[in-house]
JSON list of C-alpha atoms in Angstrom, two decimals:
[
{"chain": "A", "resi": 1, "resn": "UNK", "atom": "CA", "xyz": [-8.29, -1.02, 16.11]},
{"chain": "A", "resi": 2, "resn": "UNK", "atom": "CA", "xyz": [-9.53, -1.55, 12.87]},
{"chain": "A", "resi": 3, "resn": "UNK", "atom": "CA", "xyz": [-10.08, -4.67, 11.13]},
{"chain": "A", "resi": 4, "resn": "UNK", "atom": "CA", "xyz": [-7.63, -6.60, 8.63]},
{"chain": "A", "resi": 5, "resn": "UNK", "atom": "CA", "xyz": [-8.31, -6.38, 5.26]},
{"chain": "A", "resi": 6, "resn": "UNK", "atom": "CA", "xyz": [-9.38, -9.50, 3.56]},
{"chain": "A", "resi": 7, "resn": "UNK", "atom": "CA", "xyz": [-6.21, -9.99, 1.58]},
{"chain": "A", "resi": 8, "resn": "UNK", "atom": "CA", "xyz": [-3.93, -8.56, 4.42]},
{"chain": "A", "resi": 9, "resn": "UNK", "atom": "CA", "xyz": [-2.05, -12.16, 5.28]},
{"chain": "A", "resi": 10, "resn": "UNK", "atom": "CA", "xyz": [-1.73, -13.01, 1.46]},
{"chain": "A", "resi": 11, "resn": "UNK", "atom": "CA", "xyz": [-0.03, -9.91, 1.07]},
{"chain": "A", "resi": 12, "resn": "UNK", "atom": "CA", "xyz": [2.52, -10.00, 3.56]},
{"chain": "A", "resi": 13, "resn": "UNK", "atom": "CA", "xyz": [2.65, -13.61, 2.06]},
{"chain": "A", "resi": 14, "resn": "UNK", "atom": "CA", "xyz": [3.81, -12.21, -0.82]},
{"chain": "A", "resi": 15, "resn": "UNK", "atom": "CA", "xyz": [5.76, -9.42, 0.45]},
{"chain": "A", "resi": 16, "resn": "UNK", "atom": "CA", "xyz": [7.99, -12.22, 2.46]},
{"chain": "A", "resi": 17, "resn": "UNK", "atom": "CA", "xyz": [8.06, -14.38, -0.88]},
{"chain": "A", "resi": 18, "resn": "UNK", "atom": "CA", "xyz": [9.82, -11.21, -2.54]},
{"chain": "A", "resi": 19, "resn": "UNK", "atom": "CA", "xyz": [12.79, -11.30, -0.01]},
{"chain": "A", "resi": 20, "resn": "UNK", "atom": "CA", "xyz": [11.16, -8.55, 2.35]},
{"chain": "A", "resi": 21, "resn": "UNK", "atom": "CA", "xyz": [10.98, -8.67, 6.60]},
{"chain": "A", "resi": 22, "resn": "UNK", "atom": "CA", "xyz": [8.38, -7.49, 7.98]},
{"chain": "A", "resi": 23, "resn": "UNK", "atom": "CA", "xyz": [8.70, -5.11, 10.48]},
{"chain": "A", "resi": 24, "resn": "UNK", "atom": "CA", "xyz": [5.33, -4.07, 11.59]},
{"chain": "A", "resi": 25, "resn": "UNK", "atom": "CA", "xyz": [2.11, -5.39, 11.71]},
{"chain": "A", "resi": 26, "resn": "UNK", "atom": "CA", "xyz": [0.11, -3.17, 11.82]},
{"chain": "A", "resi": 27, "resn": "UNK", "atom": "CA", "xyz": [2.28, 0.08, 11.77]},
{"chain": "A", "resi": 28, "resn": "UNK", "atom": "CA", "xyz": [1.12, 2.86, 14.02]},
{"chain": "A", "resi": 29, "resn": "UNK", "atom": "CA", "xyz": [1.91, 6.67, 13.28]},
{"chain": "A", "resi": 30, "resn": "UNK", "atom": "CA", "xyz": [0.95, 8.57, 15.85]},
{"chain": "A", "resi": 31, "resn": "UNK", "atom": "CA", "xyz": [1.06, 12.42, 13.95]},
{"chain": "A", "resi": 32, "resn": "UNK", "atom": "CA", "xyz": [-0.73, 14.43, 17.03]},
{"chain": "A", "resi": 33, "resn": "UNK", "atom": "CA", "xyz": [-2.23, 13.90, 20.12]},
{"chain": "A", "resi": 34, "resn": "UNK", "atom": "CA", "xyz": [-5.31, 13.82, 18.65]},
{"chain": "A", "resi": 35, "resn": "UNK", "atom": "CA", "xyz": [-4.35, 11.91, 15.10]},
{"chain": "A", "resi": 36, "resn": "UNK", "atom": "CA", "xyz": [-3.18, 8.31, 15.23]},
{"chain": "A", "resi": 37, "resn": "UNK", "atom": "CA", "xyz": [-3.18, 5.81, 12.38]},
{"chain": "A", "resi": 38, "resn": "UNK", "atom": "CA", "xyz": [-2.43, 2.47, 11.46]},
{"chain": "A", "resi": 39, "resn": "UNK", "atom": "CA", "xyz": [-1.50, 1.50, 8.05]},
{"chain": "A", "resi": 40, "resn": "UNK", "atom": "CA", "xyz": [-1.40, -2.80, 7.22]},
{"chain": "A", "resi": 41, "resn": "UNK", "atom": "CA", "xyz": [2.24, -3.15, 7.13]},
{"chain": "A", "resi": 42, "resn": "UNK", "atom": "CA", "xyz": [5.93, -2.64, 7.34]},
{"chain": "A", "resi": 43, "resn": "UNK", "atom": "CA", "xyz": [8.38, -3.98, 5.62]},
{"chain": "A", "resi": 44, "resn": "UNK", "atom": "CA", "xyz": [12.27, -3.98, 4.70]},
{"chain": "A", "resi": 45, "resn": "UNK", "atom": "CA", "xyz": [14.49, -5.46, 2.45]},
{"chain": "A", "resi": 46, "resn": "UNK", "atom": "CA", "xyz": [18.52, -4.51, 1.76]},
{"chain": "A", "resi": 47, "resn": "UNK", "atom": "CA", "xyz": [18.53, -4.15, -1.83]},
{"chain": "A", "resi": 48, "resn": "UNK", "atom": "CA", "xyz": [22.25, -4.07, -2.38]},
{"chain": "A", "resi": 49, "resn": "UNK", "atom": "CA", "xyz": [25.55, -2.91, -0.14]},
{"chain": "A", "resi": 50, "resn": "UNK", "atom": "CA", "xyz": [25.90, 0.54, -2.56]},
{"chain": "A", "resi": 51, "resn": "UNK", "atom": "CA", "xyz": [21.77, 1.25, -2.49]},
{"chain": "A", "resi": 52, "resn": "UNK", "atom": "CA", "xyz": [21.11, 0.23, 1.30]},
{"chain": "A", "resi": 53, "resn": "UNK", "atom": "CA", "xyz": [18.02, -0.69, 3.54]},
{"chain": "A", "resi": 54, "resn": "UNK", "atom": "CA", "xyz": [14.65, -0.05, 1.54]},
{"chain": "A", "resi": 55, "resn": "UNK", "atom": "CA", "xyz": [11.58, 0.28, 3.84]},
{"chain": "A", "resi": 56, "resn": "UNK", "atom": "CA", "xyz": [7.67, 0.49, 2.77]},
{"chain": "A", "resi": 57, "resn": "UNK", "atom": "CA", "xyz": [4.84, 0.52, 4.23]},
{"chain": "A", "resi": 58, "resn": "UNK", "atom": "CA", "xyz": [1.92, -1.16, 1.94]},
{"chain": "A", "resi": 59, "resn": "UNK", "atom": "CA", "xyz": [-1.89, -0.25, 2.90]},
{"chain": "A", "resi": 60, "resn": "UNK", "atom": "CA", "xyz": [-3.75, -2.94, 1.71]},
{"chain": "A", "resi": 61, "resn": "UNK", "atom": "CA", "xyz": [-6.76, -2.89, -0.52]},
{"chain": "A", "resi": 62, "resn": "UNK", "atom": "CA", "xyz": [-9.60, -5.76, -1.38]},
{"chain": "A", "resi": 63, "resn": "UNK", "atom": "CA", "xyz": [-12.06, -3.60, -3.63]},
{"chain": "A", "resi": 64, "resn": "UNK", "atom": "CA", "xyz": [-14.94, -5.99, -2.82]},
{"chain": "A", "resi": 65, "resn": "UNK", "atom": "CA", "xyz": [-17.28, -3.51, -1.82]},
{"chain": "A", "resi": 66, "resn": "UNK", "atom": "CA", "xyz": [-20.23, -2.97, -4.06]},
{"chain": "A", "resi": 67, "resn": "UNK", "atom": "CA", "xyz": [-18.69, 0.01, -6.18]},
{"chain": "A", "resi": 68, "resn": "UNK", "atom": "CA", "xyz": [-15.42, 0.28, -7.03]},
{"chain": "A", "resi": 69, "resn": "UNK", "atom": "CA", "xyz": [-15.31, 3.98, -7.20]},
{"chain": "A", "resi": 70, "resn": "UNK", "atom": "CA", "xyz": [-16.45, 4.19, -3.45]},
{"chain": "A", "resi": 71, "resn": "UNK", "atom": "CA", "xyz": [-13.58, 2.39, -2.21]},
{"chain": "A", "resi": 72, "resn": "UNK", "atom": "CA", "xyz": [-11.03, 4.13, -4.89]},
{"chain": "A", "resi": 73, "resn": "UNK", "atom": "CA", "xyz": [-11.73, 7.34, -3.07]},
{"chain": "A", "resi": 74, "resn": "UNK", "atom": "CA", "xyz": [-11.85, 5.75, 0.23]},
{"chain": "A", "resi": 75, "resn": "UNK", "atom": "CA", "xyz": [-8.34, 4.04, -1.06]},
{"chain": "A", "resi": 76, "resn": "UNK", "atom": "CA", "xyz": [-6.96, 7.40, -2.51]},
{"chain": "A", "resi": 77, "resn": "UNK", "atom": "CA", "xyz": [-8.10, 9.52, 0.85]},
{"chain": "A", "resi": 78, "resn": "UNK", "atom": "CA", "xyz": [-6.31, 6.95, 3.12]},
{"chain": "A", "resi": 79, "resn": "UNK", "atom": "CA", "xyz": [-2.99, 6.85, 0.78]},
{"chain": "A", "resi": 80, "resn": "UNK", "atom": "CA", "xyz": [-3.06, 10.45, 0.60]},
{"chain": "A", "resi": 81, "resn": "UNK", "atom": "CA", "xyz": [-3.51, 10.91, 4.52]},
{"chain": "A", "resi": 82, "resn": "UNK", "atom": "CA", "xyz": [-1.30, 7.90, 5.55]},
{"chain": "A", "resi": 83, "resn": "UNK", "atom": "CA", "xyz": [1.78, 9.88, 2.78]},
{"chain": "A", "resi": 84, "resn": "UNK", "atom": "CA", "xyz": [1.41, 12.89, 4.57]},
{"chain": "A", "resi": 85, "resn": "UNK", "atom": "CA", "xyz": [1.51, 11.35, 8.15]},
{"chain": "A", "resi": 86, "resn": "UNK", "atom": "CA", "xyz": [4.97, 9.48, 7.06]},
{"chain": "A", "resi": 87, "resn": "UNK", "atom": "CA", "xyz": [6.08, 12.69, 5.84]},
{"chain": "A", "resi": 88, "resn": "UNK", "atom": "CA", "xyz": [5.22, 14.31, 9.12]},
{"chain": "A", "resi": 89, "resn": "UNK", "atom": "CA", "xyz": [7.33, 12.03, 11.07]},
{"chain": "A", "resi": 90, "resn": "UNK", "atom": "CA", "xyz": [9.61, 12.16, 8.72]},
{"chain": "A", "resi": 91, "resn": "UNK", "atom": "CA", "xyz": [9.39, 8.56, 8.47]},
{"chain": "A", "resi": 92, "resn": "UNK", "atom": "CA", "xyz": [11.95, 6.97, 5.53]},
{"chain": "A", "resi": 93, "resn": "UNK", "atom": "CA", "xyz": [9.24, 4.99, 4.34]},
{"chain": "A", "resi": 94, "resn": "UNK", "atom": "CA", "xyz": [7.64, 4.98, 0.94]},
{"chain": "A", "resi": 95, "resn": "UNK", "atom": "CA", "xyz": [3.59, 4.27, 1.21]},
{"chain": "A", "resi": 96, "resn": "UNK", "atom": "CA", "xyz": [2.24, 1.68, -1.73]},
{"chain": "A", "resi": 97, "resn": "UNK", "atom": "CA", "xyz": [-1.09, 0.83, -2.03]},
{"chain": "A", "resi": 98, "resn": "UNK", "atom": "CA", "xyz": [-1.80, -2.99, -2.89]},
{"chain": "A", "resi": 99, "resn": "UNK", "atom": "CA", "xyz": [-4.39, -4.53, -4.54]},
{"chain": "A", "resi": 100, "resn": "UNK", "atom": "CA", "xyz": [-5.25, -8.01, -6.24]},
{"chain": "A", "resi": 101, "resn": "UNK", "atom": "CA", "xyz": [-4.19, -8.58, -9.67]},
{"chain": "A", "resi": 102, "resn": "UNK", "atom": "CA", "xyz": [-8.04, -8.65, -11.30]},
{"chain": "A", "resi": 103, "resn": "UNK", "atom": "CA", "xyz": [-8.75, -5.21, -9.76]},
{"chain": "A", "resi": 104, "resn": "UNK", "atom": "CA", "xyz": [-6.42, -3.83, -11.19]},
{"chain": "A", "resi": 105, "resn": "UNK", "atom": "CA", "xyz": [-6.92, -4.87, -14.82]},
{"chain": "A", "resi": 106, "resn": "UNK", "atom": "CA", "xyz": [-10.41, -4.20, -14.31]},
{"chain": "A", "resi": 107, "resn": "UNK", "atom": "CA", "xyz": [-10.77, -1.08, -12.61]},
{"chain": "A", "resi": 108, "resn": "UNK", "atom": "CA", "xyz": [-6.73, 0.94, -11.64]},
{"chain": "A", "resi": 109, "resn": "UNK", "atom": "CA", "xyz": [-6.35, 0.47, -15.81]},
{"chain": "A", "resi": 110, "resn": "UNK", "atom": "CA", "xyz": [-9.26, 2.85, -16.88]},
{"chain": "A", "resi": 111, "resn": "UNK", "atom": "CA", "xyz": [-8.05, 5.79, -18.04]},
{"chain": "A", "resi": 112, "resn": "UNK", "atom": "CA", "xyz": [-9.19, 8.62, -15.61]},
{"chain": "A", "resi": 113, "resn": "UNK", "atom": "CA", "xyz": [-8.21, 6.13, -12.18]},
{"chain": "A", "resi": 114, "resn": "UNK", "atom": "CA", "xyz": [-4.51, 5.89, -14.18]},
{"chain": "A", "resi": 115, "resn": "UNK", "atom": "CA", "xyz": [-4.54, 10.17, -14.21]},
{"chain": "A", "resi": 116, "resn": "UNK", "atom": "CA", "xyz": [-6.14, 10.33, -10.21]},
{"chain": "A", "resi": 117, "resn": "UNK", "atom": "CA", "xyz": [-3.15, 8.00, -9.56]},
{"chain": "A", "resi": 118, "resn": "UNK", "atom": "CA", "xyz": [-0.79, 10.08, -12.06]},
{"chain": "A", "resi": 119, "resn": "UNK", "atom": "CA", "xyz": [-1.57, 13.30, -10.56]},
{"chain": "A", "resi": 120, "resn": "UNK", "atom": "CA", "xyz": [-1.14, 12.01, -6.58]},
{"chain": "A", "resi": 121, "resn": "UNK", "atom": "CA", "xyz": [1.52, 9.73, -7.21]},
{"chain": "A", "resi": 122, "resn": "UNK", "atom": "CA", "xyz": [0.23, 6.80, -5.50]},
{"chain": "A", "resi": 123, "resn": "UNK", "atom": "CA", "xyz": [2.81, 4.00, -5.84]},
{"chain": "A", "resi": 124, "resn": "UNK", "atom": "CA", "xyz": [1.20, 0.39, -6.44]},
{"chain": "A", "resi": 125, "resn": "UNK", "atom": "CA", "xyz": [2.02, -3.23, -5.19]},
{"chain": "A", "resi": 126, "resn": "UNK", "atom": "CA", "xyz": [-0.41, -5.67, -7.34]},
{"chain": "A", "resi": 127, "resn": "UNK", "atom": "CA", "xyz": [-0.41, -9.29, -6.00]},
{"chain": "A", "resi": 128, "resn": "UNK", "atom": "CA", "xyz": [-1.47, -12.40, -7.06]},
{"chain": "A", "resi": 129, "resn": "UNK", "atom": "CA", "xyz": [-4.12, -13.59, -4.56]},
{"chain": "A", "resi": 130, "resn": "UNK", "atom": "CA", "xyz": [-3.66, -17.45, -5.34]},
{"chain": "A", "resi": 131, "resn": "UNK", "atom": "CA", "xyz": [-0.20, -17.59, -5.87]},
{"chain": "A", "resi": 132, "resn": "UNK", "atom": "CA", "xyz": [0.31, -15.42, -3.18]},
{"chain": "A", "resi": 133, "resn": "UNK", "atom": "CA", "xyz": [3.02, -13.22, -5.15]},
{"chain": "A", "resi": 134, "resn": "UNK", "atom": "CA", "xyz": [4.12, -9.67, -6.25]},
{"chain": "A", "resi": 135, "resn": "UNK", "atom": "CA", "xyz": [3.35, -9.41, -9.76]},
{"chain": "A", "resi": 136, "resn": "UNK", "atom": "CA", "xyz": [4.28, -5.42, -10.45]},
{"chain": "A", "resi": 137, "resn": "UNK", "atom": "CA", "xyz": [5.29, -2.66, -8.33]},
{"chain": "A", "resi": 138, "resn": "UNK", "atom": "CA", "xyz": [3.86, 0.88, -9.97]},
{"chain": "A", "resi": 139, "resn": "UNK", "atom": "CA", "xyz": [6.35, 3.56, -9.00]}
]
């Protein structure tokens, strides 16, 4: 089993703060015999009676590694893996990647990270580490 991510409680934190259950913690995908995976966390919230039960699974991501572009393509391999494990499945559950407010004005708004995320349509959850709060979802 892997380890937490730094910023994994503050984000289901958050996620709870925002009206979601959690569901899983961490949530396993097991895609062969051979393949098994385990992304942060699950989550579900009934948005309204006409639009039904919405369910996500967030990896989380601290980006306090000493390069930023490491861990993006660490972050973008895992996303892309973890989408295509769901879809596998067939799992109703739409895969966002979060990470803290600051990294993402500093680094996920440079222009070629915005076209890498563009191009493999990697949904975003930014949260507010000390408030412990959503502050944008990036469909």
């Amino acid at each position: 089993m892997s380890a937490k991510d730094i910023f994994h409680d503050t984000v289901r934190s958050a996620l709870e703060k925002d009206g979601w259950t959690i569901t899983h913690d961490p949530l396993f995908i097991k895609v062969t015999s051979k393949v098994k995976m385990q992304i942060d966390l699950g989550a579900k919230k009934l948005l309204s009676a006409e639009r039904g039960m919405h369910k996500i699974v967030v990896e989380v991501k601290s980006f306090v590694g000493l390069s930023a572009v490491s861990e993006f393509h660490t972050a973008v391999g895992q996303f892309l893996n973890y989408r295509l494990a769901l879809e596998k499945i067939k799992s109703e559950r739409v895969l966002y990647l979060a990470v803290p407010t600051d990294i993402y004005q500093d680094f996920f708004t440079d222009s070629f990270v915005q076209t890498v995320l563009e191009r493999y349509q990697i949904k975003m959850l930014i949260f507010n580490v000390k408030g412990q709060e959503i502050t944008l979802w990036k469909d």
